[in-house]
mmCIF file of C-alpha atoms in Angstrom:
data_model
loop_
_atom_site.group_PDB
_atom_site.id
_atom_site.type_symbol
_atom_site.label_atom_id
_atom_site.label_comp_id
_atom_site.label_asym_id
_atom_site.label_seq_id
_atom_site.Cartn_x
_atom_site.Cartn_y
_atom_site.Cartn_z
ATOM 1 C CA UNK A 1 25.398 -22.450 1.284
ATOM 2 C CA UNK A 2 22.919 -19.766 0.074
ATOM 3 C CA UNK A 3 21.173 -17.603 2.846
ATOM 4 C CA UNK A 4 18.247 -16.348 2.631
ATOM 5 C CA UNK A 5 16.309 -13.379 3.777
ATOM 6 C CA UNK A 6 14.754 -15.216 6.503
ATOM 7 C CA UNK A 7 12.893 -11.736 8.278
ATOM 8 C CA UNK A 8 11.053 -10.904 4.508
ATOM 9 C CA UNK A 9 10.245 -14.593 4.663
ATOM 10 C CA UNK A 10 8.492 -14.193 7.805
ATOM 11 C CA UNK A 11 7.127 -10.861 7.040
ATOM 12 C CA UNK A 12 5.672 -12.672 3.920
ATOM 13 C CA UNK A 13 4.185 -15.598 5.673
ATOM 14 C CA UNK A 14 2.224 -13.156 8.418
ATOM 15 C CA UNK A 15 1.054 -11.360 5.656
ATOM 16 C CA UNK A 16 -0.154 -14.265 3.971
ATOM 17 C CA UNK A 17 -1.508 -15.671 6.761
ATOM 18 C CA UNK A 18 -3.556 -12.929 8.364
ATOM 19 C CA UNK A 19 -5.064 -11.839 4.183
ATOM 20 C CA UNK A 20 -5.862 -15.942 3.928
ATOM 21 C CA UNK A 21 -8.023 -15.089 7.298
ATOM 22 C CA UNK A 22 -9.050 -11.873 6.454
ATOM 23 C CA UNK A 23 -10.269 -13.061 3.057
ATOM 24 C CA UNK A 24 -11.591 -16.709 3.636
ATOM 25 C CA UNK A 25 -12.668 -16.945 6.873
ATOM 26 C CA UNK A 26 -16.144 -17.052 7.555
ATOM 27 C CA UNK A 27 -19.010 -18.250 10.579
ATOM 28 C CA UNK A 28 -21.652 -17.380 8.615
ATOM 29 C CA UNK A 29 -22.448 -14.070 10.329
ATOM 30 C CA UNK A 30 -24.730 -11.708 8.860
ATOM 31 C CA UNK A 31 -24.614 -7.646 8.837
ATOM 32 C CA UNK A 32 -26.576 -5.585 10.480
ATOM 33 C CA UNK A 33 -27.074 -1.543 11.572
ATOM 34 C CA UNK A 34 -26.430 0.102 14.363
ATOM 35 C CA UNK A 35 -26.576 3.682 15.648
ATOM 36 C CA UNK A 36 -22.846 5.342 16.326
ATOM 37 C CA UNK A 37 -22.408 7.614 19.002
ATOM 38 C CA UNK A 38 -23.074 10.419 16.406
ATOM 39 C CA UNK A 39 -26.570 9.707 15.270
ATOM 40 C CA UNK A 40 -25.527 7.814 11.985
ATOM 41 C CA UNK A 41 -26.968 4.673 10.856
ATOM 42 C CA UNK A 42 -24.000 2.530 9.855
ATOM 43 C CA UNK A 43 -23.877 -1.029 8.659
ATOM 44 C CA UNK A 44 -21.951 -3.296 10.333
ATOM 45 C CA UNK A 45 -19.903 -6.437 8.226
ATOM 46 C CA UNK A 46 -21.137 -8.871 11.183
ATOM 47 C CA UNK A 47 -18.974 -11.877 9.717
ATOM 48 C CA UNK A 48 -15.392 -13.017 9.504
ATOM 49 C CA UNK A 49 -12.440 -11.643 11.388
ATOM 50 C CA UNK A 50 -13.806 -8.339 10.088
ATOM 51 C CA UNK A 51 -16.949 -9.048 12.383
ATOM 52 C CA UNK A 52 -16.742 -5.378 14.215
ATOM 53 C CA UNK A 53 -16.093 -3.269 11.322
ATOM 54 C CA UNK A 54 -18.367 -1.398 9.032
ATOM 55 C CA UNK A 55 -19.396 -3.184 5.867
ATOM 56 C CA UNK A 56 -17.099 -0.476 3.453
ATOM 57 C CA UNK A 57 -14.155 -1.169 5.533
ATOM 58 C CA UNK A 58 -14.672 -5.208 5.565
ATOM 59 C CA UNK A 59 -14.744 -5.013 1.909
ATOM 60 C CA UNK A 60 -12.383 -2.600 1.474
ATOM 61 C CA UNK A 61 -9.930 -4.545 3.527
ATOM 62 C CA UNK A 62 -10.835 -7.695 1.928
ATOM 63 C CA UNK A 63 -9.951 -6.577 -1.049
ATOM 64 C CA UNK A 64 -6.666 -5.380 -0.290
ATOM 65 C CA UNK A 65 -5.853 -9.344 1.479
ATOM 66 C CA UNK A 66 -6.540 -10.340 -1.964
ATOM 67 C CA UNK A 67 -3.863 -7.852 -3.078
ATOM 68 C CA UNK A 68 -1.624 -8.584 -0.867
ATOM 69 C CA UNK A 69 -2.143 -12.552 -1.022
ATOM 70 C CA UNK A 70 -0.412 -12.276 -4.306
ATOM 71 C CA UNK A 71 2.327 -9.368 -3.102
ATOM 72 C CA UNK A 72 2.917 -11.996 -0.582
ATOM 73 C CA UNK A 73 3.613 -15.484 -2.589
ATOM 74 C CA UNK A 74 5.388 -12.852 -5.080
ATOM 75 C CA UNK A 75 8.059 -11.809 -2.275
ATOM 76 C CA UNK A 76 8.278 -15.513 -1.226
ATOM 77 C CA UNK A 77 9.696 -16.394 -4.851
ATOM 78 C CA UNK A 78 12.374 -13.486 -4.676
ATOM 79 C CA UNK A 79 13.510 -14.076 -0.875
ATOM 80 C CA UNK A 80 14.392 -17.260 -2.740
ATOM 81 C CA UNK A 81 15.682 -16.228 -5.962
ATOM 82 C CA UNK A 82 17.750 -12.966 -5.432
ATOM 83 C CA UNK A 83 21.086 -14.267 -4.862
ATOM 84 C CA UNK A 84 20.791 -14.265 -8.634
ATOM 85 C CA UNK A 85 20.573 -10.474 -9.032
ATOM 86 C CA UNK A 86 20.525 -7.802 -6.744
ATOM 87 C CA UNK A 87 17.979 -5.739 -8.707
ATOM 88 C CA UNK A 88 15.329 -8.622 -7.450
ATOM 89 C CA UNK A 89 16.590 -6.986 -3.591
ATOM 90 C CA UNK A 90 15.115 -3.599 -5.208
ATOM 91 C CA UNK A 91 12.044 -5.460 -6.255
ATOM 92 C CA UNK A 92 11.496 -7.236 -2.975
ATOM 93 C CA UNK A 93 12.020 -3.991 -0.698
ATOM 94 C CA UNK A 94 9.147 -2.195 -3.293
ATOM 95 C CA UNK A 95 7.015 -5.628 -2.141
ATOM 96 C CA UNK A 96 8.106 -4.730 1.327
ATOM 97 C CA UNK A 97 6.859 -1.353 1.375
ATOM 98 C CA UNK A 98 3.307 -2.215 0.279
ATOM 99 C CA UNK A 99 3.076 -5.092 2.936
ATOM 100 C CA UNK A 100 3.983 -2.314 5.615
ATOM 101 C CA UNK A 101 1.788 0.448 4.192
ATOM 102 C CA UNK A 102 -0.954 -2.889 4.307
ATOM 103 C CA UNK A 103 0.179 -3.234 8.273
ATOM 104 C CA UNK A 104 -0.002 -0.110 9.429
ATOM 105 C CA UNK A 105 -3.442 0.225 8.230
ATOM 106 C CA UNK A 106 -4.690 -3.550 9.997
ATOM 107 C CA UNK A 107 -3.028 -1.748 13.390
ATOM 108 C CA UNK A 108 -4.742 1.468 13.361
ATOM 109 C CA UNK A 109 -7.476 0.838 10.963
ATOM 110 C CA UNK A 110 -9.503 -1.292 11.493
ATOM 111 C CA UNK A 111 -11.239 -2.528 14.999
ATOM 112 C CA UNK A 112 -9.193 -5.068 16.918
ATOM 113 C CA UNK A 113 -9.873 -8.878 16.127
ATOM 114 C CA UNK A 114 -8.115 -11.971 17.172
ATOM 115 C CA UNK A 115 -4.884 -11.433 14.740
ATOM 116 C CA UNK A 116 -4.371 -8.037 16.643
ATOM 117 C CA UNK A 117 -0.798 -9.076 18.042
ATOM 118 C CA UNK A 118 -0.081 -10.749 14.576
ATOM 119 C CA UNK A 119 -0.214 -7.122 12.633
ATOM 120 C CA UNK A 120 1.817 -5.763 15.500
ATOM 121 C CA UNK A 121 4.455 -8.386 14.841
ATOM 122 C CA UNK A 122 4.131 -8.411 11.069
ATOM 123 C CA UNK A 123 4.322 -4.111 11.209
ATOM 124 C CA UNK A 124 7.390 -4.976 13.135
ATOM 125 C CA UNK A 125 9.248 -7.753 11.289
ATOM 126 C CA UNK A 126 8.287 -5.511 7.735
ATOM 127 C CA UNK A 127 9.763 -2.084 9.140
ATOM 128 C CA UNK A 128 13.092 -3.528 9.605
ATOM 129 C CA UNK A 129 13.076 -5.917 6.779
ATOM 130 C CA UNK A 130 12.462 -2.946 4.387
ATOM 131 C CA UNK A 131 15.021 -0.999 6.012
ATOM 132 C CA UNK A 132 17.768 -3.701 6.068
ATOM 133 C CA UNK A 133 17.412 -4.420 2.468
ATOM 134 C CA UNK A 134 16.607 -0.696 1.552
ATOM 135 C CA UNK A 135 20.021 0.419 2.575
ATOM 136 C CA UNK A 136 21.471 -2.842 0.931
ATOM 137 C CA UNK A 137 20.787 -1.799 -2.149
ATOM 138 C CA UNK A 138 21.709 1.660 -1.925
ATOM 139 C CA UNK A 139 25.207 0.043 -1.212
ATOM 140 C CA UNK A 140 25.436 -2.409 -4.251
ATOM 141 C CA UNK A 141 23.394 -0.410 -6.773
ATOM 142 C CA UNK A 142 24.013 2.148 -9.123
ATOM 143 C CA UNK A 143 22.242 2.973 -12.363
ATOM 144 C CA UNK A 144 24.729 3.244 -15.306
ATOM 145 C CA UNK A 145 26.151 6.343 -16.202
ATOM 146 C CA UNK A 146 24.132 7.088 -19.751
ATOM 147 C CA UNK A 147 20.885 6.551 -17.629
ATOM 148 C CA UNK A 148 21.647 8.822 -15.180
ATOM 149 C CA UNK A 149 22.800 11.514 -17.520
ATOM 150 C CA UNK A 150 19.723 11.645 -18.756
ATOM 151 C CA UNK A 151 17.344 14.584 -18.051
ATOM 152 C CA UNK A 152 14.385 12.358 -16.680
ATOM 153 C CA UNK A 153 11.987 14.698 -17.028
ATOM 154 C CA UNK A 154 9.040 12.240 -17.751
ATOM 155 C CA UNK A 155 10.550 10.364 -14.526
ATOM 156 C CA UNK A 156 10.244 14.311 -12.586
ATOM 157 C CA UNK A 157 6.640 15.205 -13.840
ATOM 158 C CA UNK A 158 5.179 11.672 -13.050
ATOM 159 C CA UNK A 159 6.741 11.304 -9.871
ATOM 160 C CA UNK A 160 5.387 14.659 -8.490
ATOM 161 C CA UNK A 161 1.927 14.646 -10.048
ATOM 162 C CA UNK A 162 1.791 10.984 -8.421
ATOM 163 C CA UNK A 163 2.850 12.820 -4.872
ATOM 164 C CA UNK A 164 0.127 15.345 -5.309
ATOM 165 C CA UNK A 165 -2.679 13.043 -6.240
ATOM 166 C CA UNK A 166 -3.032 12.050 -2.476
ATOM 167 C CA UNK A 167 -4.139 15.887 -2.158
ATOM 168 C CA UNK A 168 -6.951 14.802 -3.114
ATOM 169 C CA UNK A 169 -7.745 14.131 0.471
ATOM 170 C CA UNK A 170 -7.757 17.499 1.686
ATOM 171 C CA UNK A 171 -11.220 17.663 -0.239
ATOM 172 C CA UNK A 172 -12.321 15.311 2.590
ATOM 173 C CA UNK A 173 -9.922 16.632 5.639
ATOM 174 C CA UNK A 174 -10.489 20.387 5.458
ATOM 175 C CA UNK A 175 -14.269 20.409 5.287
ATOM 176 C CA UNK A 176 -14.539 18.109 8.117
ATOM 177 C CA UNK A 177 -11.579 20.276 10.548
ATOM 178 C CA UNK A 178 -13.869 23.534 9.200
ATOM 179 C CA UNK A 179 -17.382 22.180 10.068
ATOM 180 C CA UNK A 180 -15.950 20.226 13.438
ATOM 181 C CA UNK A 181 -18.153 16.938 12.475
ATOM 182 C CA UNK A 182 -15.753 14.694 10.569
ATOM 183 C CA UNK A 183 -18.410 12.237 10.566
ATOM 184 C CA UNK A 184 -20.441 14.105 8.109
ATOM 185 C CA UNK A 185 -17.305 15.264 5.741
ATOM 186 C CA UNK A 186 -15.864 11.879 5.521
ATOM 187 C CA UNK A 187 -18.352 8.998 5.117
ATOM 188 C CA UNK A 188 -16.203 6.604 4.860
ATOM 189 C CA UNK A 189 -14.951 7.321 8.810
ATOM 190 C CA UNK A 190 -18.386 5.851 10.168
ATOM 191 C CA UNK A 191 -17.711 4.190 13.189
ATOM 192 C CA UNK A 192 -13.494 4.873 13.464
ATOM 193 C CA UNK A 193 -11.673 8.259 14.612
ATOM 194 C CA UNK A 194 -9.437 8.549 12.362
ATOM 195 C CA UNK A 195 -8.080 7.163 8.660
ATOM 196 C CA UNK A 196 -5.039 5.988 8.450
ATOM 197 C CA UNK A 197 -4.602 6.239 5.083
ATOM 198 C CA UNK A 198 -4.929 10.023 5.096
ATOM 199 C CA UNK A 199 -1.703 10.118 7.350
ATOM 200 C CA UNK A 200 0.157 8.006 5.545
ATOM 201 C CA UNK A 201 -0.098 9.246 1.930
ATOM 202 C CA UNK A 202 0.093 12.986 3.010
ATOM 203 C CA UNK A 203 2.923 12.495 5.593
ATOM 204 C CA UNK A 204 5.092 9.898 4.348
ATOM 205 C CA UNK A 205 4.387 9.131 0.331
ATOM 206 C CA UNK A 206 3.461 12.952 -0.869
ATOM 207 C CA UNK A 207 7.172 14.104 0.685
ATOM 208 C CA UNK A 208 9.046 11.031 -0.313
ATOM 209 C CA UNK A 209 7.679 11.359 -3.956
ATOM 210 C CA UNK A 210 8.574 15.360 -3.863
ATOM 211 C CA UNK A 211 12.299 14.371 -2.241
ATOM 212 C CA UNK A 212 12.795 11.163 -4.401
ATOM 213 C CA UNK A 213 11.399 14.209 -8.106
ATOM 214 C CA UNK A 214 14.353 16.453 -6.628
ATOM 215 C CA UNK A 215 16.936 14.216 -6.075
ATOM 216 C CA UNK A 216 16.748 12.623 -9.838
ATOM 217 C CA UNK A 217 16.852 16.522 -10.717
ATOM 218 C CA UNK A 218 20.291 16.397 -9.017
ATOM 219 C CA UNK A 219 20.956 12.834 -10.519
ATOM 220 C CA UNK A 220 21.691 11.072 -6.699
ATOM 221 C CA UNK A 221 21.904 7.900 -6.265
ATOM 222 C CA UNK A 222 19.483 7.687 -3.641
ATOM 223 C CA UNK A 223 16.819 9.101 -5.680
ATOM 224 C CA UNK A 224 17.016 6.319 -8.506
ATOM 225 C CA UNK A 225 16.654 3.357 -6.171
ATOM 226 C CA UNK A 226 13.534 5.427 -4.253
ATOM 227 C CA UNK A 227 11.972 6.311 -7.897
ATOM 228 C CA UNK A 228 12.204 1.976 -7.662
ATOM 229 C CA UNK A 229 10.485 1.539 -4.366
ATOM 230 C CA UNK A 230 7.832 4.746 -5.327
ATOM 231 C CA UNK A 231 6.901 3.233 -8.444
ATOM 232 C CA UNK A 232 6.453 -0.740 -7.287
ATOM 233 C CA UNK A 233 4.235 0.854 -4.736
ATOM 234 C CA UNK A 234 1.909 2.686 -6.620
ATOM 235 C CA UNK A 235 1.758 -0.018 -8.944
ATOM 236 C CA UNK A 236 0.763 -2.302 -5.692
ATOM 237 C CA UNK A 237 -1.533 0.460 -4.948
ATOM 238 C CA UNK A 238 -3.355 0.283 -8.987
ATOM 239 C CA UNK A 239 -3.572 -4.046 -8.184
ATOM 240 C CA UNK A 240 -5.094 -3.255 -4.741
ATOM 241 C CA UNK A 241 -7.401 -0.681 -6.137
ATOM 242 C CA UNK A 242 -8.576 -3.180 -8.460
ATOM 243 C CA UNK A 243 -9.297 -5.880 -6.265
ATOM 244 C CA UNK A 244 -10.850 -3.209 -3.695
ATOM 245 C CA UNK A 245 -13.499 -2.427 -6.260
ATOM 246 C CA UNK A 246 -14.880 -6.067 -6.977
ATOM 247 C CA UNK A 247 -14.754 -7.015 -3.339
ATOM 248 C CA UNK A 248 -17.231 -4.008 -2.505
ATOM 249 C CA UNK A 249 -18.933 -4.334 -5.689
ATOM 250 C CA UNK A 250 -19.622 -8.042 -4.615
ATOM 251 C CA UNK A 251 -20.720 -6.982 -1.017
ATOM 252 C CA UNK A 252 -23.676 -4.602 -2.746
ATOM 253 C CA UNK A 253 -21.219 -1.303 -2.415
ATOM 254 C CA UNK A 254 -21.913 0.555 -5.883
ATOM 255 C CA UNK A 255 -20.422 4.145 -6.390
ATOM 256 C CA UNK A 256 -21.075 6.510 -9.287
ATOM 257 C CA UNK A 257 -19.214 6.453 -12.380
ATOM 258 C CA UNK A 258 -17.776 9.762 -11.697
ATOM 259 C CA UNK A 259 -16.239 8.310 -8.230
ATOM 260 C CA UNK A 260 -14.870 5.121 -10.136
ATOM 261 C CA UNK A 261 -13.031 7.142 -12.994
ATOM 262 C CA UNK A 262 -11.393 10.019 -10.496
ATOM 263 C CA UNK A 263 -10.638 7.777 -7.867
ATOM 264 C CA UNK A 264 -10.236 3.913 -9.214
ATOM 265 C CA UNK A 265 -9.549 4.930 -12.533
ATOM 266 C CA UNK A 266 -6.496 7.845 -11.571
ATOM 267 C CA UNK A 267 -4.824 5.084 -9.419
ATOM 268 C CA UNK A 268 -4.996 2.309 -11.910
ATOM 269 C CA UNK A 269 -3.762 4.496 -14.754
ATOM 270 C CA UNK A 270 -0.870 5.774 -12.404
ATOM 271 C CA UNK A 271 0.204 1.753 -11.227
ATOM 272 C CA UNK A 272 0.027 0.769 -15.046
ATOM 273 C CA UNK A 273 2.828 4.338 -15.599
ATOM 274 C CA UNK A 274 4.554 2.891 -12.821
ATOM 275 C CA UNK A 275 5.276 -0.750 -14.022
ATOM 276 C CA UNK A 276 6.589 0.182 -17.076
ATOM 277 C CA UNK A 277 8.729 3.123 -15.954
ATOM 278 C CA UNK A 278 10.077 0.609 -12.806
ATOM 279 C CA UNK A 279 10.998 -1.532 -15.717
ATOM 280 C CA UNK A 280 13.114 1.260 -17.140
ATOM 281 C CA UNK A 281 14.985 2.151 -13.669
ATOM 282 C CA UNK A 282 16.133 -1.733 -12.963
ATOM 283 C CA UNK A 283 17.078 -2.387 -16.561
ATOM 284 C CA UNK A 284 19.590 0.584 -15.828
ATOM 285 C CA UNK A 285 20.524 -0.366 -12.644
ATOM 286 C CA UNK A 286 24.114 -1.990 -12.163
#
C-alpha cells in the first residue's frame, strides 16, 4: 500500500482553497478612497475577501492566488506520484517553499478577512511539511560524483547575484528609516506598517542564497539540494511576477516601462535561469 504525503496534501488543498477565494470571489463591491492616518489619499479594493486592502495589494495578491492556484494542483500531482522518484520529493519541497513564502505574506500582509485562521493553519501545516521532506531528501539524495566535481561556477555567480537582487529594497528601506515617514519612501506601504516581503527576502532568501553559493564552492551535499529548492523558488517567483503584472494591469494599475524592465523583467529573466539550471541539478541527482 503506497502512502502518501498526506500534510503537503493538505497544505496544497488550503492553498488552493483560500487563492480560489482570493481570486474568484466577488459581492460586487466597488473601490473607493479614503484618508490614512498620515494624510494620504489611498484607494481602497472595496470587493472580495480582499475588501479592506488597498487596491495595489488586492491585485497584487490576486495575482499571486493565480500563481499559486497552479503551484498548488502542481504539488497535488507529485504528493501522488513521487513514490516513483525521489527527485519529484526535491521538486515538491521547492513547491513547498513558495506556498509558505505565499503564507507568510496572507498572515502578516495583508488586513485580516474571514480565511484569517485558514493562513494560520496553512503557514503551519507548510512549515513542517517543507521541513519533513527537506531533510528527507538530504538523506536519500546525492548528486553523482562527475557533477559535483565540477567547478559550478555559473551555478556560484547566479546564485549570489540572485541573493543580492533583493537589495534592491534597501533603495526603498533606507530612505524611509532616514526621513522617519515610511509612508512617503515606500508607496506601496499605504495603509499597512510594515512589508513582509522586505523581511523575508533580506532575512531569509539573500543569506540562504549566499550559504547555499558557498557551500557548492566546498561541493556539500547540502548545498546541491538547497541550489534545488533556491532555484524552483525563484522560478515560482518569475510565474508569480507574471501573473502579478496582468492582474494590476487589469485593475487600471499601469507602471512605467522603466519599473516593468528592472523590476518584472529582472525577476522573470532570473525564474527562466532558474528552470533550466534546476533541470541540470535533478538530472544529477542520485
Amino acid at each position: 500500500m503506497k502512502k502518501y504525503d498526506f500534510l503537503s496534501l493538505a497544505s496544497a488543498l488550503m492553498a488552493l482553497t483560500s487563492s480560489l477565494i482570493g481570486l474568484f470571489y466577488s459581492f460586487g463591491g466597488e473601490s473607493r478612497e479614503v484618508l490614512t492616518h498620515t494624510g494620504l489619499n489611498v484607494k481602497i479594493f472595496g470587493d472580495g475577501i480582499y475588501k479592506n486592502d488597498t487596491l495595489m495589494k488586492a491585485a497584487t495578491t490576486k495575482g499571486t492566488d493565480a500563481a499559486i492556484i497552479i503551484f498548488s494542483v502542481l504539488l497535488i500531482i507529485l504528493v501522488f506520484n513521487e513514490s516513483r522518484s525521489k527527485k519529484l520529493t526535491l521538486v515538491k519541497t521547492g513547491i513547498l517553499s513558495s506556498l509558505l513564502y505565499n503564507s507568510i505574506c496572507l498572515t502578516m500582509g495583508v488586513t485580516i478577512n474571514s480565511l484569517f485562521a485558514l493562513y494560520i493553519a496553512m503557514f503551519s501545516a507548510t512549515l513542517f511539511s517543507f521541513i519533513r521532506n527537506f531533510t528527507g531528501c538530504l538523506a536519500h539524495l546525492k548528486p553523482d560524483k562527475a557533477y559535483a566535481d565540477k567547478k559550478h561556477i555559473g551555478s556560484i555567480v547566479f546564485l549570489t547575484v540572485s541573493g543580492c537582487s533583493v537589495l534592491i529594497w534597501l533603495t526603498f528601506i533606507i530612505p524611509a528609516m532616514v526621513s522617519g515617514d515610511p509612508y512617503s519612501s515606500i508607496e506601496t506601504l499605504e495603509i499597512y506598517c510594515s512589508e513582509p516581503t522586505f523581511v523575508l527576502d533580506l532575512g531569509v532568501i539573500l543569506p540562504c542564497c549566499i550559504i547555499c553559493a558557498t557551500g557548492i564552492c566546498k561541493r556539500k551535499n547540502t548545498a546541491f539540494i538547497l541550489s534545488s529548492v533556491l532555484y524552483t523558488g525563484i522560478t515560482a517567483v518569475g510565474i508569480c511576477v507574471i501573473c502579478q503584472t496582468f492582474m494590476q494591469m487589469s485593475l487600471g494599475i499601469i507602471f512605467k516601462p522603466g519599473q516593468y524592465i528592472g523590476l518584472v523583467g529582472t525577476f522573470v529573466i532570473l525564474g527562466g535561469i532558474s528552470a533550466a539550471m534546476n533541470t541540470r541539478v535533478l538530472r544529477a541527482l542520485r
